[in-house]
PDB file of C-alpha atoms in Angstrom:
ATOM      1  CA  MET A1246     -11.139   0.076 -14.061  1.00  0.00           C
ATOM      2  CA  THR A1247     -14.309  -1.151 -12.503  1.00  0.00           C
ATOM      3  CA  ALA A1248     -15.251  -0.911  -8.844  1.00  0.00           C
ATOM      4  CA  PRO A1249     -13.684  -3.565  -6.621  1.00  0.00           C
ATOM      5  CA  THR A1250     -15.582  -6.554  -5.414  1.00  0.00           C
ATOM      6  CA  LYS A1251     -15.199  -8.200  -2.033  1.00  0.00           C
ATOM      7  CA  PRO A1252     -11.810  -9.958  -2.348  1.00  0.00           C
ATOM      8  CA  PRO A1253     -11.507 -13.662  -1.626  1.00  0.00           C
ATOM      9  CA  HIS A1254      -8.517 -15.349  -0.015  1.00  0.00           C
ATOM     10  CA  SER A1255      -5.217 -14.700  -1.779  1.00  0.00           C
ATOM     11  CA  SER A1256      -3.954 -17.450  -4.023  1.00  0.00           C
ATOM     12  CA  PRO A1257      -1.154 -19.797  -3.019  1.00  0.00           C
ATOM     13  CA  ALA A1258       2.431 -19.227  -4.048  1.00  0.00           C
ATOM     14  CA  ASP A1259       5.712 -20.976  -3.507  1.00  0.00           C
ATOM     15  CA  GLY A1260       8.217 -19.619  -1.023  1.00  0.00           C
ATOM     16  CA  PRO A1261       8.109 -17.547   2.152  1.00  0.00           C
ATOM     17  CA  GLY A1262       5.060 -15.585   1.070  1.00  0.00           C
ATOM     18  CA  ASP A1263       2.852 -18.680   1.285  1.00  0.00           C
ATOM     19  CA  ALA A1264       1.803 -18.146   4.878  1.00  0.00           C
ATOM     20  CA  LEU A1265       0.692 -14.599   4.163  1.00  0.00           C
ATOM     21  CA  ALA A1266      -1.810 -15.694   1.546  1.00  0.00           C
ATOM     22  CA  GLY A1267      -4.091 -17.175   4.163  1.00  0.00           C
ATOM     23  CA  SER A1268      -3.020 -15.156   7.183  1.00  0.00           C
ATOM     24  CA  PRO A1269      -5.006 -12.301   8.741  1.00  0.00           C
ATOM     25  CA  LEU A1270      -2.336  -9.918   7.450  1.00  0.00           C
ATOM     26  CA  GLY A1271      -2.612 -11.185   3.894  1.00  0.00           C
ATOM     27  CA  GLU A1272      -6.395 -11.057   3.955  1.00  0.00           C
ATOM     28  CA  GLY A1273      -6.628  -7.755   5.782  1.00  0.00           C
ATOM     29  CA  LEU A1274      -4.689  -5.619   3.316  1.00  0.00           C
ATOM     30  CA  HIS A1275      -6.950  -5.767   0.278  1.00  0.00           C
ATOM     31  CA  ASP A1276     -10.201  -4.210   1.472  1.00  0.00           C
ATOM     32  CA  PRO A1277      -8.759  -1.161   3.277  1.00  0.00           C
ATOM     33  CA  VAL A1278      -6.278  -0.331   0.512  1.00  0.00           C
ATOM     34  CA  ILE A1279      -8.847  -0.710  -2.272  1.00  0.00           C
ATOM     35  CA  ASP A1280     -11.446   1.272  -0.302  1.00  0.00           C
ATOM     36  CA  TRP A1281      -8.862   4.021   0.250  1.00  0.00           C
ATOM     37  CA  PHE A1282      -8.090   4.003  -3.475  1.00  0.00           C
ATOM     38  CA  ASP A1283     -11.754   4.360  -4.378  1.00  0.00           C
ATOM     39  CA  GLU A1284     -11.883   7.522  -2.303  1.00  0.00           C
ATOM     40  CA  HIS A1285      -8.480   9.081  -2.903  1.00  0.00           C
ATOM     41  CA  ALA A1286      -7.220   7.951  -6.333  1.00  0.00           C
ATOM     42  CA  ARG A1287      -6.021  10.765  -8.547  1.00  0.00           C
ATOM     43  CA  ASP A1288      -8.106  11.623 -11.598  1.00  0.00           C
ATOM     44  CA  LEU A1289      -5.566  10.705 -14.270  1.00  0.00           C
ATOM     45  CA  PRO A1290      -6.326  10.442 -18.003  1.00  0.00           C
ATOM     46  CA  TRP A1291      -4.861   6.965 -18.446  1.00  0.00           C
ATOM     47  CA  ARG A1292      -7.319   5.660 -15.857  1.00  0.00           C
ATOM     48  CA  LEU A1293     -10.334   6.702 -17.916  1.00  0.00           C
ATOM     49  CA  PRO A1294     -12.051   4.002 -20.022  1.00  0.00           C
ATOM     50  CA  GLU A1295     -11.521   6.045 -23.183  1.00  0.00           C
ATOM     51  CA  ALA A1296      -7.739   5.878 -22.728  1.00  0.00           C
ATOM     52  CA  GLY A1297      -7.837   2.254 -23.817  1.00  0.00           C
ATOM     53  CA  PRO A1298      -4.915  -0.168 -23.748  1.00  0.00           C
ATOM     54  CA  TRP A1299      -2.746   2.085 -25.924  1.00  0.00           C
ATOM     55  CA  GLY A1300      -3.217   5.005 -23.549  1.00  0.00           C
ATOM     56  CA  VAL A1301      -2.279   2.761 -20.645  1.00  0.00           C
ATOM     57  CA  MET A1302       0.846   1.559 -22.466  1.00  0.00           C
ATOM     58  CA  VAL A1303       1.940   5.095 -23.347  1.00  0.00           C
ATOM     59  CA  SER A1304       1.511   6.192 -19.742  1.00  0.00           C
ATOM     60  CA  GLU A1305       3.550   3.267 -18.437  1.00  0.00           C
ATOM     61  CA  PHE A1306       6.469   4.130 -20.723  1.00  0.00           C
ATOM     62  CA  MET A1307       6.339   7.802 -19.773  1.00  0.00           C
ATOM     63  CA  LEU A1308       5.943   7.317 -16.022  1.00  0.00           C
ATOM     64  CA  GLN A1309       9.129   5.285 -15.620  1.00  0.00           C
ATOM     65  CA  GLN A1310      11.379   7.397 -13.363  1.00  0.00           C
ATOM     66  CA  THR A1311       9.292  10.482 -14.195  1.00  0.00           C
ATOM     67  CA  PRO A1312       6.687  12.237 -12.000  1.00  0.00           C
ATOM     68  CA  VAL A1313       3.067  12.513 -13.065  1.00  0.00           C
ATOM     69  CA  SER A1314       3.196  16.320 -13.228  1.00  0.00           C
ATOM     70  CA  ARG A1315       5.817  16.205 -15.981  1.00  0.00           C
ATOM     71  CA  VAL A1316       4.135  13.369 -17.864  1.00  0.00           C
ATOM     72  CA  LEU A1317       0.618  14.839 -18.129  1.00  0.00           C
ATOM     73  CA  PRO A1318       1.155  17.516 -20.829  1.00  0.00           C
ATOM     74  CA  VAL A1319       3.363  15.259 -22.952  1.00  0.00           C
ATOM     75  CA  TYR A1320       0.936  12.360 -22.610  1.00  0.00           C
ATOM     76  CA  GLU A1321      -2.041  14.459 -23.702  1.00  0.00           C
ATOM     77  CA  HIS A1322      -0.158  15.830 -26.719  1.00  0.00           C
ATOM     78  CA  TRP A1323       1.064  12.330 -27.637  1.00  0.00           C
ATOM     79  CA  LEU A1324      -2.409  10.748 -27.572  1.00  0.00           C
ATOM     80  CA  ALA A1325      -3.906  13.642 -29.510  1.00  0.00           C
ATOM     81  CA  ARG A1326      -1.298  13.185 -32.225  1.00  0.00           C
ATOM     82  CA  TRP A1327      -1.061   9.394 -32.162  1.00  0.00           C
ATOM     83  CA  PRO A1328      -4.327   7.963 -30.798  1.00  0.00           C
ATOM     84  CA  ARG A1329      -3.481   4.452 -32.025  1.00  0.00           C
ATOM     85  CA  PRO A1330      -0.226   2.505 -32.347  1.00  0.00           C
ATOM     86  CA  ALA A1331      -0.472   2.537 -36.144  1.00  0.00           C
ATOM     87  CA  ASP A1332      -0.496   6.348 -36.134  1.00  0.00           C
ATOM     88  CA  LEU A1333       2.853   6.405 -34.351  1.00  0.00           C
ATOM     89  CA  ALA A1334       4.246   3.514 -36.405  1.00  0.00           C
ATOM     90  CA  ARG A1335       3.754   5.530 -39.609  1.00  0.00           C
ATOM     91  CA  GLU A1336       6.022   8.288 -38.307  1.00  0.00           C
ATOM     92  CA  ALA A1337       9.810   8.324 -38.253  1.00  0.00           C
ATOM     93  CA  PRO A1338      11.284   7.308 -34.881  1.00  0.00           C
ATOM     94  CA  GLY A1339      12.843  10.749 -34.646  1.00  0.00           C
ATOM     95  CA  GLU A1340       9.355  12.241 -34.383  1.00  0.00           C
ATOM     96  CA  ALA A1341       8.773  10.165 -31.247  1.00  0.00           C
ATOM     97  CA  VAL A1342      12.009  11.537 -29.815  1.00  0.00           C
ATOM     98  CA  ARG A1343      10.933  15.071 -30.735  1.00  0.00           C
ATOM     99  CA  ALA A1344       7.505  14.681 -29.113  1.00  0.00           C
ATOM    100  CA  TRP A1345       9.093  13.173 -26.003  1.00  0.00           C
ATOM    101  CA  GLY A1346      10.297  16.644 -25.154  1.00  0.00           C
ATOM    102  CA  ARG A1347      12.145  16.969 -21.868  1.00  0.00           C
ATOM    103  CA  LEU A1348      10.737  13.917 -20.115  1.00  0.00           C
ATOM    104  CA  GLY A1349      14.226  12.457 -19.884  1.00  0.00           C
ATOM    105  CA  TYR A1350      15.538   8.986 -20.702  1.00  0.00           C
ATOM    106  CA  PRO A1351      14.581   9.503 -24.371  1.00  0.00           C
ATOM    107  CA  ARG A1352      15.413   5.936 -25.366  1.00  0.00           C
ATOM    108  CA  ARG A1353      11.959   5.207 -23.968  1.00  0.00           C
ATOM    109  CA  ALA A1354      10.543   7.128 -26.951  1.00  0.00           C
ATOM    110  CA  LEU A1355      12.392   4.888 -29.387  1.00  0.00           C
ATOM    111  CA  ARG A1356      11.228   1.792 -27.533  1.00  0.00           C
ATOM    112  CA  LEU A1357       7.634   2.974 -27.551  1.00  0.00           C
ATOM    113  CA  HIS A1358       7.901   3.640 -31.279  1.00  0.00           C
ATOM    114  CA  GLY A1359       9.337   0.144 -31.774  1.00  0.00           C
ATOM    115  CA  ALA A1360       6.472  -1.349 -29.772  1.00  0.00           C
ATOM    116  CA  ALA A1361       3.954   0.565 -31.897  1.00  0.00           C
ATOM    117  CA  VAL A1362       5.515  -0.805 -35.080  1.00  0.00           C
ATOM    118  CA  ALA A1363       5.429  -4.357 -33.714  1.00  0.00           C
ATOM    119  CA  ILE A1364       1.817  -3.986 -32.552  1.00  0.00           C
ATOM    120  CA  THR A1365       0.855  -2.750 -36.010  1.00  0.00           C
ATOM    121  CA  GLU A1366       2.705  -5.513 -37.840  1.00  0.00           C
ATOM    122  CA  ARG A1367       1.986  -8.466 -35.537  1.00  0.00           C
ATOM    123  CA  HIS A1368      -1.355  -7.659 -33.919  1.00  0.00           C
ATOM    124  CA  GLY A1369      -3.331  -5.642 -36.441  1.00  0.00           C
ATOM    125  CA  GLY A1370      -2.772  -2.405 -34.566  1.00  0.00           C
ATOM    126  CA  ASP A1371      -4.342  -3.545 -31.282  1.00  0.00           C
ATOM    127  CA  VAL A1372      -2.327  -3.811 -28.077  1.00  0.00           C
ATOM    128  CA  PRO A1373      -2.295  -7.568 -27.372  1.00  0.00           C
ATOM    129  CA  THR A1374      -4.184  -8.903 -24.385  1.00  0.00           C
ATOM    130  CA  ASP A1375      -1.901 -11.866 -23.778  1.00  0.00           C
ATOM    131  CA  HIS A1376       0.848 -11.254 -21.221  1.00  0.00           C
ATOM    132  CA  ALA A1377       3.408 -13.300 -23.156  1.00  0.00           C
ATOM    133  CA  GLN A1378       2.688 -11.349 -26.338  1.00  0.00           C
ATOM    134  CA  LEU A1379       3.060  -8.095 -24.454  1.00  0.00           C
ATOM    135  CA  LEU A1380       6.382  -9.261 -23.038  1.00  0.00           C
ATOM    136  CA  ALA A1381       7.567 -10.147 -26.564  1.00  0.00           C
ATOM    137  CA  LEU A1382       7.128  -6.572 -27.796  1.00  0.00           C
ATOM    138  CA  PRO A1383      10.337  -4.525 -28.120  1.00  0.00           C
ATOM    139  CA  GLY A1384      10.992  -2.293 -25.147  1.00  0.00           C
ATOM    140  CA  ILE A1385       8.515  -4.143 -22.903  1.00  0.00           C
ATOM    141  CA  GLY A1386       9.928  -5.665 -19.731  1.00  0.00           C
ATOM    142  CA  GLU A1387       8.474  -7.643 -16.866  1.00  0.00           C
ATOM    143  CA  TYR A1388       6.954  -4.642 -15.129  1.00  0.00           C
ATOM    144  CA  THR A1389       5.400  -2.979 -18.183  1.00  0.00           C
ATOM    145  CA  ALA A1390       3.857  -6.195 -19.499  1.00  0.00           C
ATOM    146  CA  ALA A1391       2.251  -6.886 -16.121  1.00  0.00           C
ATOM    147  CA  ALA A1392       1.068  -3.287 -15.751  1.00  0.00           C
ATOM    148  CA  VAL A1393      -0.593  -3.157 -19.179  1.00  0.00           C
ATOM    149  CA  ALA A1394      -2.199  -6.585 -18.726  1.00  0.00           C
ATOM    150  CA  SER A1395      -3.494  -5.548 -15.305  1.00  0.00           C
ATOM    151  CA  PHE A1396      -4.504  -1.918 -15.823  1.00  0.00           C
ATOM    152  CA  ALA A1397      -5.739  -2.185 -19.412  1.00  0.00           C
ATOM    153  CA  TYR A1398      -7.268  -5.659 -19.373  1.00  0.00           C
ATOM    154  CA  GLY A1399      -8.043  -6.321 -15.713  1.00  0.00           C
ATOM    155  CA  GLN A1400      -5.845  -9.399 -15.494  1.00  0.00           C
ATOM    156  CA  ARG A1401      -4.271 -10.900 -12.396  1.00  0.00           C
ATOM    157  CA  HIS A1402      -0.559 -10.075 -12.315  1.00  0.00           C
ATOM    158  CA  ALA A1403       1.901  -8.893  -9.700  1.00  0.00           C
ATOM    159  CA  VAL A1404       2.758  -5.315 -10.724  1.00  0.00           C
ATOM    160  CA  LEU A1405       5.942  -4.364  -8.909  1.00  0.00           C
ATOM    161  CA  ASP A1406       7.091  -0.803  -9.344  1.00  0.00           C
ATOM    162  CA  THR A1407       9.126   1.164  -6.804  1.00  0.00           C
ATOM    163  CA  ASN A1408       6.030   2.378  -4.980  1.00  0.00           C
ATOM    164  CA  VAL A1409       4.484  -1.083  -4.595  1.00  0.00           C
ATOM    165  CA  ARG A1410       7.786  -2.584  -3.499  1.00  0.00           C
ATOM    166  CA  ARG A1411       8.137   0.081  -0.811  1.00  0.00           C
ATOM    167  CA  VAL A1412       4.594  -0.536   0.495  1.00  0.00           C
ATOM    168  CA  PHE A1413       5.210  -4.281   0.698  1.00  0.00           C
ATOM    169  CA  ALA A1414       8.648  -3.819   2.285  1.00  0.00           C
ATOM    170  CA  ARG A1415       7.190  -1.691   5.065  1.00  0.00           C
ATOM    171  CA  ALA A1416       3.757  -3.201   5.605  1.00  0.00           C
ATOM    172  CA  VAL A1417       4.745  -6.859   5.368  1.00  0.00           C
ATOM    173  CA  THR A1418       8.506  -7.268   5.624  1.00  0.00           C
ATOM    174  CA  GLY A1419       9.023  -4.555   8.236  1.00  0.00           C
ATOM    175  CA  VAL A1420      11.894  -2.696   6.582  1.00  0.00           C
ATOM    176  CA  GLN A1421      12.043   0.910   5.479  1.00  0.00           C
ATOM    177  CA  TYR A1422      13.097   0.335   1.871  1.00  0.00           C
ATOM    178  CA  PRO A1423      13.111  -2.594  -0.558  1.00  0.00           C
ATOM    179  CA  PRO A1424      16.383  -3.792  -2.128  1.00  0.00           C
ATOM    180  CA  ASN A1425      17.803  -1.698  -4.946  1.00  0.00           C
ATOM    181  CA  ALA A1426      16.811  -4.347  -7.499  1.00  0.00           C
ATOM    182  CA  THR A1427      13.693  -6.508  -7.411  1.00  0.00           C
ATOM    183  CA  THR A1428      14.405  -9.893  -5.832  1.00  0.00           C
ATOM    184  CA  ALA A1429      12.843 -13.331  -6.198  1.00  0.00           C
ATOM    185  CA  ALA A1430      11.571 -13.043  -2.627  1.00  0.00           C
ATOM    186  CA  GLU A1431       9.711  -9.829  -3.500  1.00  0.00           C
ATOM    187  CA  ARG A1432       8.093 -11.490  -6.504  1.00  0.00           C
ATOM    188  CA  LYS A1433       6.956 -14.436  -4.377  1.00  0.00           C
ATOM    189  CA  LEU A1434       5.529 -12.109  -1.767  1.00  0.00           C
ATOM    190  CA  ALA A1435       3.695 -10.053  -4.390  1.00  0.00           C
ATOM    191  CA  ARG A1436       2.161 -13.192  -5.901  1.00  0.00           C
ATOM    192  CA  ALA A1437       1.160 -14.422  -2.452  1.00  0.00           C
ATOM    193  CA  LEU A1438      -0.616 -11.157  -1.705  1.00  0.00           C
ATOM    194  CA  LEU A1439      -2.585 -11.101  -4.973  1.00  0.00           C
ATOM    195  CA  PRO A1440      -6.335 -11.522  -4.554  1.00  0.00           C
ATOM    196  CA  GLU A1441      -7.527 -14.603  -6.393  1.00  0.00           C
ATOM    197  CA  ASP A1442     -10.284 -12.808  -8.276  1.00  0.00           C
ATOM    198  CA  GLU A1443      -8.907 -11.126 -11.413  1.00  0.00           C
ATOM    199  CA  GLN A1444     -10.952  -7.940 -11.123  1.00  0.00           C
ATOM    200  CA  THR A1445      -9.975  -7.461  -7.488  1.00  0.00           C
ATOM    201  CA  ALA A1446      -6.343  -8.293  -8.221  1.00  0.00           C
ATOM    202  CA  ALA A1447      -6.183  -5.593 -10.898  1.00  0.00           C
ATOM    203  CA  ARG A1448      -7.749  -3.087  -8.516  1.00  0.00           C
ATOM    204  CA  TRP A1449      -5.299  -4.110  -5.788  1.00  0.00           C
ATOM    205  CA  ALA A1450      -2.361  -3.542  -8.149  1.00  0.00           C
ATOM    206  CA  ALA A1451      -3.473   0.019  -8.885  1.00  0.00           C
ATOM    207  CA  ALA A1452      -4.419   0.755  -5.285  1.00  0.00           C
ATOM    208  CA  SER A1453      -1.152  -0.431  -3.724  1.00  0.00           C
ATOM    209  CA  MET A1454       0.781   1.592  -6.294  1.00  0.00           C
ATOM    210  CA  GLU A1455      -1.217   4.738  -5.534  1.00  0.00           C
ATOM    211  CA  LEU A1456      -0.721   4.213  -1.807  1.00  0.00           C
ATOM    212  CA  GLY A1457       3.040   4.212  -2.313  1.00  0.00           C
ATOM    213  CA  ALA A1458       2.885   7.288  -4.525  1.00  0.00           C
ATOM    214  CA  LEU A1459       0.730   9.417  -2.223  1.00  0.00           C
ATOM    215  CA  VAL A1460       1.070   8.139   1.361  1.00  0.00           C
ATOM    216  CA  CYS A1461       3.834   5.571   1.845  1.00  0.00           C
ATOM    217  CA  THR A1462       6.376   7.785   0.120  1.00  0.00           C
ATOM    218  CA  ALA A1463      10.138   7.389   0.177  1.00  0.00           C
ATOM    219  CA  LYS A1464      10.488  10.411   2.454  1.00  0.00           C
ATOM    220  CA  ASN A1465       8.041  12.090   4.827  1.00  0.00           C
ATOM    221  CA  GLU A1466       5.534   9.248   4.750  1.00  0.00           C
ATOM    222  CA  THR A1467       2.141  10.182   6.176  1.00  0.00           C
ATOM    223  CA  CYS A1468       1.245   7.151   8.261  1.00  0.00           C
ATOM    224  CA  HIS A1469      -1.768   8.870   9.842  1.00  0.00           C
ATOM    225  CA  ARG A1470      -3.409   8.788   6.399  1.00  0.00           C
ATOM    226  CA  CYS A1471      -2.534   5.171   5.686  1.00  0.00           C
ATOM    227  CA  PRO A1472      -5.438   2.685   5.664  1.00  0.00           C
ATOM    228  CA  ILE A1473      -3.189  -0.151   6.838  1.00  0.00           C
ATOM    229  CA  ALA A1474      -1.076   1.722   9.408  1.00  0.00           C
ATOM    230  CA  ALA A1475      -2.422  -0.449  12.223  1.00  0.00           C
ATOM    231  CA  GLN A1476      -1.067  -3.556  10.458  1.00  0.00           C
ATOM    232  CA  CYS A1477       2.192  -2.118   9.109  1.00  0.00           C
ATOM    233  CA  ALA A1478       5.105  -4.223  10.330  1.00  0.00           C
ATOM    234  CA  TRP A1479       7.596  -1.384   9.910  1.00  0.00           C
ATOM    235  CA  ARG A1480       5.513   1.098  11.905  1.00  0.00           C
ATOM    236  CA  LEU A1481       4.761  -1.455  14.619  1.00  0.00           C
ATOM    237  CA  ALA A1482       8.505  -2.136  14.914  1.00  0.00           C
ATOM    238  CA  GLY A1483       9.159   1.546  15.602  1.00  0.00           C
ATOM    239  CA  LYS A1484      10.194   2.440  12.045  1.00  0.00           C
ATOM    240  CA  PRO A1485      13.749   1.053  12.194  1.00  0.00           C
ATOM    241  CA  GLU A1486      16.228   2.924  10.020  1.00  0.00           C
ATOM    242  CA  HIS A1487      17.375   1.454   6.730  1.00  0.00           C
ATOM    243  CA  ASP A1488      20.479  -0.686   7.343  1.00  0.00           C
ATOM    244  CA  GLY A1489      21.274  -1.655   3.755  1.00  0.00           C
ATOM    245  CA  PRO A1490      23.518   0.055   1.187  1.00  0.00           C
ATOM    246  CA  PRO A1491      23.250   3.858   1.150  1.00  0.00           C
ATOM    247  CA  ARG A1492      20.444   5.143  -1.043  1.00  0.00           C
ATOM    248  CA  ARG A1493      21.864   7.980  -3.101  1.00  0.00           C
ATOM    249  CA  GLY A1494      19.755  10.261  -5.240  1.00  0.00           C
ATOM    250  CA  GLN A1495      20.651  10.556  -8.892  1.00  0.00           C
ATOM    251  CA  THR A1496      22.741  13.563  -9.814  1.00  0.00           C
ATOM    252  CA  TYR A1497      22.162  15.440 -13.060  1.00  0.00           C
ATOM    253  CA  ALA A1498      24.081  18.723 -13.187  1.00  0.00           C
ATOM    254  CA  GLY A1499      27.364  18.344 -15.030  1.00  0.00           C
ATOM    255  CA  THR A1500      26.756  14.744 -16.057  1.00  0.00           C
ATOM    256  CA  ASP A1501      26.727  13.236 -19.537  1.00  0.00           C
ATOM    257  CA  ARG A1502      22.933  12.983 -19.130  1.00  0.00           C
ATOM    258  CA  GLN A1503      22.720  16.747 -18.918  1.00  0.00           C
ATOM    259  CA  VAL A1504      24.910  17.203 -21.990  1.00  0.00           C
ATOM    260  CA  ARG A1505      22.874  14.648 -23.932  1.00  0.00           C
ATOM    261  CA  GLY A1506      19.722  16.525 -22.987  1.00  0.00           C
ATOM    262  CA  LYS A1507      21.129  19.817 -24.231  1.00  0.00           C
ATOM    263  CA  LEU A1508      22.204  18.266 -27.533  1.00  0.00           C
ATOM    264  CA  LEU A1509      18.825  16.625 -28.044  1.00  0.00           C
ATOM    265  CA  ALA A1510      17.044  19.881 -27.231  1.00  0.00           C
ATOM    266  CA  VAL A1511      18.774  21.568 -30.182  1.00  0.00           C
ATOM    267  CA  LEU A1512      17.940  18.695 -32.519  1.00  0.00           C
ATOM    268  CA  ARG A1513      14.299  18.546 -31.380  1.00  0.00           C
ATOM    269  CA  GLU A1514      13.818  22.210 -32.198  1.00  0.00           C
ATOM    270  CA  ALA A1515      15.431  21.883 -35.632  1.00  0.00           C
ATOM    271  CA  HIS A1516      13.516  20.609 -38.657  1.00  0.00           C
ATOM    272  CA  ALA A1517      16.617  20.414 -40.821  1.00  0.00           C
ATOM    273  CA  PRO A1518      19.993  18.752 -40.188  1.00  0.00           C
ATOM    274  CA  VAL A1519      22.089  20.604 -37.623  1.00  0.00           C
ATOM    275  CA  PRO A1520      25.784  21.396 -38.232  1.00  0.00           C
ATOM    276  CA  GLN A1521      28.385  20.206 -35.757  1.00  0.00           C
ATOM    277  CA  SER A1522      29.310  23.832 -35.081  1.00  0.00           C
ATOM    278  CA  VAL A1523      25.834  24.508 -33.675  1.00  0.00           C
ATOM    279  CA  LEU A1524      25.997  21.493 -31.377  1.00  0.00           C
ATOM    280  CA  ASP A1525      29.439  22.573 -30.189  1.00  0.00           C
ATOM    281  CA  ARG A1526      27.872  25.638 -28.584  1.00  0.00           C
ATOM    282  CA  VAL A1527      25.705  23.737 -26.107  1.00  0.00           C
ATOM    283  CA  TRP A1528      28.526  22.572 -23.817  1.00  0.00           C
ATOM    284  CA  HIS A1529      31.901  24.059 -23.009  1.00  0.00           C
ATOM    285  CA  GLU A1530      33.893  20.852 -22.430  1.00  0.00           C
ATOM    286  CA  PRO A1531      34.727  19.272 -25.816  1.00  0.00           C
ATOM    287  CA  VAL A1532      35.634  15.772 -24.624  1.00  0.00           C
ATOM    288  CA  GLN A1533      32.440  15.335 -22.611  1.00  0.00           C
ATOM    289  CA  ARG A1534      30.394  16.900 -25.398  1.00  0.00           C
ATOM    290  CA  ALA A1535      31.833  14.498 -27.972  1.00  0.00           C
ATOM    291  CA  ARG A1536      31.269  11.537 -25.659  1.00  0.00           C
ATOM    292  CA  ALA A1537      27.665  12.529 -25.135  1.00  0.00           C
ATOM    293  CA  LEU A1538      27.048  12.966 -28.860  1.00  0.00           C
ATOM    294  CA  ASP A1539      28.686   9.628 -29.640  1.00  0.00           C
ATOM    295  CA  GLY A1540      26.441   8.026 -27.029  1.00  0.00           C
ATOM    296  CA  LEU A1541      23.332   9.507 -28.627  1.00  0.00           C
ATOM    297  CA  VAL A1542      24.407   8.151 -32.006  1.00  0.00           C
ATOM    298  CA  ALA A1543      25.151   4.715 -30.528  1.00  0.00           C
ATOM    299  CA  ASP A1544      21.718   4.663 -28.862  1.00  0.00           C
ATOM    300  CA  GLY A1545      19.989   5.434 -32.148  1.00  0.00           C
ATOM    301  CA  LEU A1546      18.687   8.778 -30.907  1.00  0.00           C
ATOM    302  CA  VAL A1547      20.760  10.855 -33.335  1.00  0.00           C
ATOM    303  CA  GLU A1548      21.640  10.131 -36.960  1.00  0.00           C
ATOM    304  CA  PRO A1549      24.964  11.464 -38.310  1.00  0.00           C
ATOM    305  CA  LEU A1550      25.065  12.650 -41.917  1.00  0.00           C
ATOM    306  CA  SER A1551      27.890  13.562 -44.250  1.00  0.00           C
ATOM    307  CA  GLY A1552      29.355  17.022 -43.982  1.00  0.00           C
ATOM    308  CA  GLY A1553      29.268  17.091 -40.167  1.00  0.00           C
ATOM    309  CA  LEU A1554      25.468  17.279 -39.958  1.00  0.00           C
ATOM    310  CA  TYR A1555      23.175  15.589 -37.433  1.00  0.00           C
ATOM    311  CA  ARG A1556      19.418  14.963 -37.167  1.00  0.00           C
ATOM    312  CA  LEU A1557      16.876  12.920 -35.286  1.00  0.00           C
ATOM    313  CA  PRO A1558      16.566   9.422 -36.795  1.00  0.00           C
ATOM    314  CA  LEU A1559      14.338   8.792 -39.802  1.00  0.00           C
ATOM    315  CA  THR A1560      14.542   4.990 -39.716  1.00  0.00           C
TER     316      THR A1560
END
């Protein structure tokens, strides 16, 4: 990304966010957050110019519900092996699952492989610049399409991940946490807060996300480091406690997710079909183990063969 320019007034939007676009609050967020980002942004490989749009797309798939520290080694290996979408598209989808390692939520690997195939077939191997074309790729949702268009191509889109939503909820709305699912009101607010200039809007998207990741965190937020603490509605209100539905952390131990991970770990390490008897050793409870294996097959992550053998998918 290039250095930010002086942001103009935010653009208009329908709904309750309209007033913020031209208000001192709406205007006053961009410069301090972007200036903070210029000084404190992490040096991450997908932010380098040489990463290109494909590197940005790969990072966005990997970073969903996964911390940067776990993504970095897998990302670097992935881009070294498959520097362009066509390189991945030539491989079997099971190789994407294998290279995904222990990042979790391995269906993301299949979706990224599917996107690479579509990019190769529909767009000559280049990640499309058009937001609608990005959104039409398999495995690409509202967030990912906006993120790639913004971070890879410098376009003006509201990029709403969990970190950005939390920053906006606190700084503007005055509540500790955003709703569990993104709402229409949040989208309107995000559009209202977008700088009108495309280059500045793209910088704002990255900067607000980084602020949520490093400072305005879900727990133990460090308001003394925040560039907009003096304007934060939640802090000025005395940091009222969350009064919505309880926010429960995801459990893992003993769940089907854990069993699926153990089964996939065996299949990733194997370069030949694996007998059922080998898979039976990874988990003591047969009903849960069978349910997890059936789920992997249904999700296309595991391919059953005759004779009770299993492998990562070839097609």
